[in-house]
PDB file of C-alpha atoms in Angstrom:
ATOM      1  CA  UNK A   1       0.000   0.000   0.000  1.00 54.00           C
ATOM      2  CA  UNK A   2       2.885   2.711   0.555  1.00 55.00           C
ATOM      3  CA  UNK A   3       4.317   1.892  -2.476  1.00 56.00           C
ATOM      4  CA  UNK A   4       1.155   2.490  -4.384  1.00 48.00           C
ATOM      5  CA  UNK A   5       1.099   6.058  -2.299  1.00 53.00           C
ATOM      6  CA  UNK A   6       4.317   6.958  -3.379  1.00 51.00           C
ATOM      7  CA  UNK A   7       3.834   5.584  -6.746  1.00 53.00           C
ATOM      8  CA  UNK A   8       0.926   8.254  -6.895  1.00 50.00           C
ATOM      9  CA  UNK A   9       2.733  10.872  -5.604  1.00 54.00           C
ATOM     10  CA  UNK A  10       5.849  10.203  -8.583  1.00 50.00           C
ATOM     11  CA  UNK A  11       2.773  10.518 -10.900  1.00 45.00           C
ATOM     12  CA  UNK A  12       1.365  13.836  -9.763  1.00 52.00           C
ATOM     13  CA  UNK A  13       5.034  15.360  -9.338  1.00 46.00           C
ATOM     14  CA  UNK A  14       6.064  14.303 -12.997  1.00 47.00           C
ATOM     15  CA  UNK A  15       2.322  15.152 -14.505  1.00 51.00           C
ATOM     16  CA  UNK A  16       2.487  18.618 -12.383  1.00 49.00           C
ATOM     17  CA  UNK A  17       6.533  19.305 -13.921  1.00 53.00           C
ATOM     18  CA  UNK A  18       5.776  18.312 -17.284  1.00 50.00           C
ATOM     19  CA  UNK A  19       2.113  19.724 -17.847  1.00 48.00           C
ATOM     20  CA  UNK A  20       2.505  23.966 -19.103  1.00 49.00           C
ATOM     21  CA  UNK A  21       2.490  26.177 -16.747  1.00 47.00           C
ATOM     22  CA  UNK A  22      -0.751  28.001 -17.707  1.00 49.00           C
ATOM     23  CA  UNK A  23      -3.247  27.405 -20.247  1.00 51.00           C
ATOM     24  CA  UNK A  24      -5.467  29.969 -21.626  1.00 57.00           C
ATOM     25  CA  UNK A  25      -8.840  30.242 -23.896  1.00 58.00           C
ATOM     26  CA  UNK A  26     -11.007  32.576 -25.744  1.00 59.00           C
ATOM     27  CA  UNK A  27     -14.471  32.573 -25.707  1.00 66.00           C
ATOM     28  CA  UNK A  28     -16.116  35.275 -28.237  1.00 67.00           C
ATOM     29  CA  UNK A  29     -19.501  36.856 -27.661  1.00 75.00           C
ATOM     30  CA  UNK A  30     -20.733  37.636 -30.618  1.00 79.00           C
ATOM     31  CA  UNK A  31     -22.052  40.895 -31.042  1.00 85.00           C
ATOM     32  CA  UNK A  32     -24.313  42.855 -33.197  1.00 87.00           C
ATOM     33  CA  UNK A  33     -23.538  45.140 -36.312  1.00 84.00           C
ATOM     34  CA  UNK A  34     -25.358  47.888 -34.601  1.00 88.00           C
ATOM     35  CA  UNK A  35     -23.439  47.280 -31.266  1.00 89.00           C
ATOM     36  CA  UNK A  36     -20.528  46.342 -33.075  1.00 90.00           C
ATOM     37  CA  UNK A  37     -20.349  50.029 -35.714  1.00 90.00           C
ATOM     38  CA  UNK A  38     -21.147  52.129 -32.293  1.00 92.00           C
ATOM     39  CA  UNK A  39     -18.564  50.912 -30.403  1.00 93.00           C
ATOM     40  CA  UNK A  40     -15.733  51.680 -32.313  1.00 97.00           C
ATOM     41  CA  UNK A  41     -13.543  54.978 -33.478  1.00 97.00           C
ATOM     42  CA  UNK A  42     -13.628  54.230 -36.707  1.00 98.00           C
ATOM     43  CA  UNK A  43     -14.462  51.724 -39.737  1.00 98.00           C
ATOM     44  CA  UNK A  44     -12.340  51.654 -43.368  1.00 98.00           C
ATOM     45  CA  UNK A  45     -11.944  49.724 -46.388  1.00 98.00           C
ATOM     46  CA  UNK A  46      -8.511  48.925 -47.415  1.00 98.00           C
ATOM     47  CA  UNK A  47      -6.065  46.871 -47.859  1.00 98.00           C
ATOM     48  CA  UNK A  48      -3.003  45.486 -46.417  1.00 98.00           C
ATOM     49  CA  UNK A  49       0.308  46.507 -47.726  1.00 98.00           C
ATOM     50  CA  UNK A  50       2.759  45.238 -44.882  1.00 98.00           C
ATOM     51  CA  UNK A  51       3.141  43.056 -42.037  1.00 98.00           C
ATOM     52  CA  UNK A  52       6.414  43.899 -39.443  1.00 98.00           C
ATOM     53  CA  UNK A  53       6.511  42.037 -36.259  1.00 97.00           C
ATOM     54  CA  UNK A  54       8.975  43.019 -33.631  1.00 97.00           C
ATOM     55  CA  UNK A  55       9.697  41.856 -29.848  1.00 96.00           C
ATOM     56  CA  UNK A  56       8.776  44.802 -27.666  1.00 94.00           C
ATOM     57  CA  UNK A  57      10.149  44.551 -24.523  1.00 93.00           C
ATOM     58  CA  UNK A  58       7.880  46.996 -22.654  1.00 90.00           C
ATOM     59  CA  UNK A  59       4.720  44.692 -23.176  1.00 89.00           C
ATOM     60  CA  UNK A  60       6.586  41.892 -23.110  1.00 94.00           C
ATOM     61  CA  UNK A  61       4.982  40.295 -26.552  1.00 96.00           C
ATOM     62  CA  UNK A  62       5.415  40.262 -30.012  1.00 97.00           C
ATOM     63  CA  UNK A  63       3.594  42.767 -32.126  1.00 97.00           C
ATOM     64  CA  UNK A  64       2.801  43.181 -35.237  1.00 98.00           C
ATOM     65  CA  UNK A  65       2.395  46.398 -36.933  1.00 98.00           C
ATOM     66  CA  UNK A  66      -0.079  45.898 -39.965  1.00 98.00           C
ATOM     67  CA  UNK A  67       0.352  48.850 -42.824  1.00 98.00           C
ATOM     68  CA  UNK A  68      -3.032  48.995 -44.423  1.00 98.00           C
ATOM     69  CA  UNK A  69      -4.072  51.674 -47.430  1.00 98.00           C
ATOM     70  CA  UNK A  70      -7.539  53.273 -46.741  1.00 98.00           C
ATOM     71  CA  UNK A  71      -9.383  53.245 -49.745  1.00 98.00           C
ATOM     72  CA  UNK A  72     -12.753  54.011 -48.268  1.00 97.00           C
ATOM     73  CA  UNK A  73     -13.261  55.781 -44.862  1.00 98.00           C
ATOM     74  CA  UNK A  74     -16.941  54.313 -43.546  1.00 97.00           C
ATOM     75  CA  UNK A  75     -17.087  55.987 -40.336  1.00 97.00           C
ATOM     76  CA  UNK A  76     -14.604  58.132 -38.147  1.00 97.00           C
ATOM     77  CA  UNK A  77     -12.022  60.464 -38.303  1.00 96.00           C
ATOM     78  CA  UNK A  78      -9.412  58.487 -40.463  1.00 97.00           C
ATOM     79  CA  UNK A  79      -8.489  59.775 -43.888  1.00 96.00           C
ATOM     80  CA  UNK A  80      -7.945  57.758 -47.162  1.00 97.00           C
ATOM     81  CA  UNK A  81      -4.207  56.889 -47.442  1.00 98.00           C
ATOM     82  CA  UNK A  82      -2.029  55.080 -45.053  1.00 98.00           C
ATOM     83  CA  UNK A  83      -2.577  54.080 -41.490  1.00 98.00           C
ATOM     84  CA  UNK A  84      -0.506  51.725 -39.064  1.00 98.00           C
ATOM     85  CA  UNK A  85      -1.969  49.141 -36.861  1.00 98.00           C
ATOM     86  CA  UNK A  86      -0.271  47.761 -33.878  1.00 97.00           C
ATOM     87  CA  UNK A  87      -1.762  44.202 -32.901  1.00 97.00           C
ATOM     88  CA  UNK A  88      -0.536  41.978 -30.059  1.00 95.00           C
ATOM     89  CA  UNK A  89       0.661  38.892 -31.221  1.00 95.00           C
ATOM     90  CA  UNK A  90       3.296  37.252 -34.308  1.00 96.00           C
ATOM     91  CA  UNK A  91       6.738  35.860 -34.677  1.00 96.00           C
ATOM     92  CA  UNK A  92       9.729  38.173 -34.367  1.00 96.00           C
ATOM     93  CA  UNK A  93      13.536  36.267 -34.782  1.00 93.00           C
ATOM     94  CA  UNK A  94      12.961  33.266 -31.601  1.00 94.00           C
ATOM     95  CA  UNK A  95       9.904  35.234 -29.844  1.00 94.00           C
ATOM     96  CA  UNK A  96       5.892  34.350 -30.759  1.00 95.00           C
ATOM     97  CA  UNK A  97       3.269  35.193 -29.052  1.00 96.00           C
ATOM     98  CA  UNK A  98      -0.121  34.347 -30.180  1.00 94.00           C
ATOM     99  CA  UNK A  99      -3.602  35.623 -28.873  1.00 92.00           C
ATOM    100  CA  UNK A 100      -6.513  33.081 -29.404  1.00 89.00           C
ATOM    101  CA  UNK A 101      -8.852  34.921 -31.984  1.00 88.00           C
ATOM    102  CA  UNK A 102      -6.663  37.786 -33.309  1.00 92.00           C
ATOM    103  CA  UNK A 103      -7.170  38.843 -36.810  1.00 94.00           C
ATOM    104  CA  UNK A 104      -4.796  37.126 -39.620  1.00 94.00           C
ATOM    105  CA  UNK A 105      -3.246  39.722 -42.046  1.00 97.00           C
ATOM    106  CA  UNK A 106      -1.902  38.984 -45.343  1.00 97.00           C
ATOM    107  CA  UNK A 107      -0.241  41.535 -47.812  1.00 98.00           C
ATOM    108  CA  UNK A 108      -2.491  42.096 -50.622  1.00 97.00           C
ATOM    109  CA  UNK A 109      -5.466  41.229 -48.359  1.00 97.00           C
ATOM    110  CA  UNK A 110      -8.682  43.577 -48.589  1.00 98.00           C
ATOM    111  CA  UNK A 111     -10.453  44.117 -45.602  1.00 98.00           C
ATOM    112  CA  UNK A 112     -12.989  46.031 -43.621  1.00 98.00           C
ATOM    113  CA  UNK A 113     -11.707  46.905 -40.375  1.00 98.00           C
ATOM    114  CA  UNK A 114     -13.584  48.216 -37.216  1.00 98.00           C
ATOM    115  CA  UNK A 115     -10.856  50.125 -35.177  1.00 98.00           C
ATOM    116  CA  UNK A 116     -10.463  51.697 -32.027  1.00 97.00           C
ATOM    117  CA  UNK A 117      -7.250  52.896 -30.347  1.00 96.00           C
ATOM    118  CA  UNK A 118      -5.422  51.793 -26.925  1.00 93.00           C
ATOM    119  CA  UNK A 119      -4.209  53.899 -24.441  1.00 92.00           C
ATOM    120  CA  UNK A 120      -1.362  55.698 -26.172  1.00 92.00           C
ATOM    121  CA  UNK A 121      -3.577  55.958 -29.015  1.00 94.00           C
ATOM    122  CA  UNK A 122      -2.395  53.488 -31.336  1.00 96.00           C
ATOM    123  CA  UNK A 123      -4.909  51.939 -33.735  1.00 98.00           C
ATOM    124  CA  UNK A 124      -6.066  48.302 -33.409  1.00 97.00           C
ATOM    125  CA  UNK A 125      -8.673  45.629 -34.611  1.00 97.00           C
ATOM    126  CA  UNK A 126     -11.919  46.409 -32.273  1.00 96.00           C
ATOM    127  CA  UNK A 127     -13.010  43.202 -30.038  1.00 92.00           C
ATOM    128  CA  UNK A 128     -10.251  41.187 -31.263  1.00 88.00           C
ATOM    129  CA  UNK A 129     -11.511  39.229 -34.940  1.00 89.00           C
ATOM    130  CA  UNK A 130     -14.760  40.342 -34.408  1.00 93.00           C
ATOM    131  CA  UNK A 131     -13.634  43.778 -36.303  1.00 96.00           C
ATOM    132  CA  UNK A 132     -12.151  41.746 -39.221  1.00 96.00           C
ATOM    133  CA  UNK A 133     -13.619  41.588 -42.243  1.00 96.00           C
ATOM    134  CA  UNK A 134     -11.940  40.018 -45.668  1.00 96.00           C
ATOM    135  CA  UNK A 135     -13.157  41.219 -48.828  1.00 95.00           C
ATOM    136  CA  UNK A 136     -13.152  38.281 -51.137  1.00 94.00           C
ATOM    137  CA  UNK A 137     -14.514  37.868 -54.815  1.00 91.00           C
ATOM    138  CA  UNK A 138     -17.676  36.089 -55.673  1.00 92.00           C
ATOM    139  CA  UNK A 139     -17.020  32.985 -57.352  1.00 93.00           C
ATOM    140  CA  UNK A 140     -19.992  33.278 -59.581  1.00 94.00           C
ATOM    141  CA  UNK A 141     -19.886  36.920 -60.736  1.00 93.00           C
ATOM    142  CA  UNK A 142     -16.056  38.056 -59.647  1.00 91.00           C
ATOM    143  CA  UNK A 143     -16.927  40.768 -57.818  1.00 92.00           C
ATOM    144  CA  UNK A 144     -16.025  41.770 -54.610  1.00 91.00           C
TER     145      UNK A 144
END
């Protein structure tokens, strides 16, 4: 019987080394268009010309800063031409961070983006993919 103990206790010890140290999940709440277009700064067209992801040491993540062209302004106070987004999350040299649910960027992507900004005012994607929108072409017709 006290081996079986200690047997159990060289299980846990092992399973409680081995396991990750923290595990993490996203659950999204959808939300609606209406809730969705009021809660945000602004809402553009575009698309995305550049993707740079970088370590940065005072948030302790990789981010990626996503160059997008502003074709169309929908709502807000951006302009038509060039903005920068800063996301959390990417791969920069030997660091990655990812964040469950964050928008996926490609150059040459075209997109509708709800954005609001964080608190030194950079821009981001509102309510993390929820504020993501690819443009794609109809199969049937080609249009977008």
């Amino acid at each position: 019987m006290r081996r079986l103990i200690w047997t159990f206790r060289f299980v846990i010890l092992v399973s409680a080394i081995a396991l990750p140290f923290s595990a993490q999940a996203m659950t999204v709440v959808p939300i609606a268009d209406d809730d969705l277009a009021l809660s945000v700064r602004a809402i553009v067209e575009g698309r995305v010309e550049r993707l740079e992801a970088v370590w940065s040491p005072s948030r302790l993540a990789v981010v990626t800063y996503v160059t997008v062209r502003v074709d169309r302004t929908l709502t807000g106070p951006i302009e038509p031409g060039t903005i920068v987004l800063r996301q959390i999350g990417g791969r920069a040299g030997q660091y990655a961070t990812e964040v469950s649910g964050s928008p996926r960027f490609e150059p040459g992507q075209r997109v509708v983006l709800f954005l609001n900004t964080d608190g030194d005012g950079a821009l981001h994607v509102a309510h993390v993919s929820l504020g993501h929108y690819r443009v794609e072409a109809d199969p049937a017709t080609g249009r977008p």
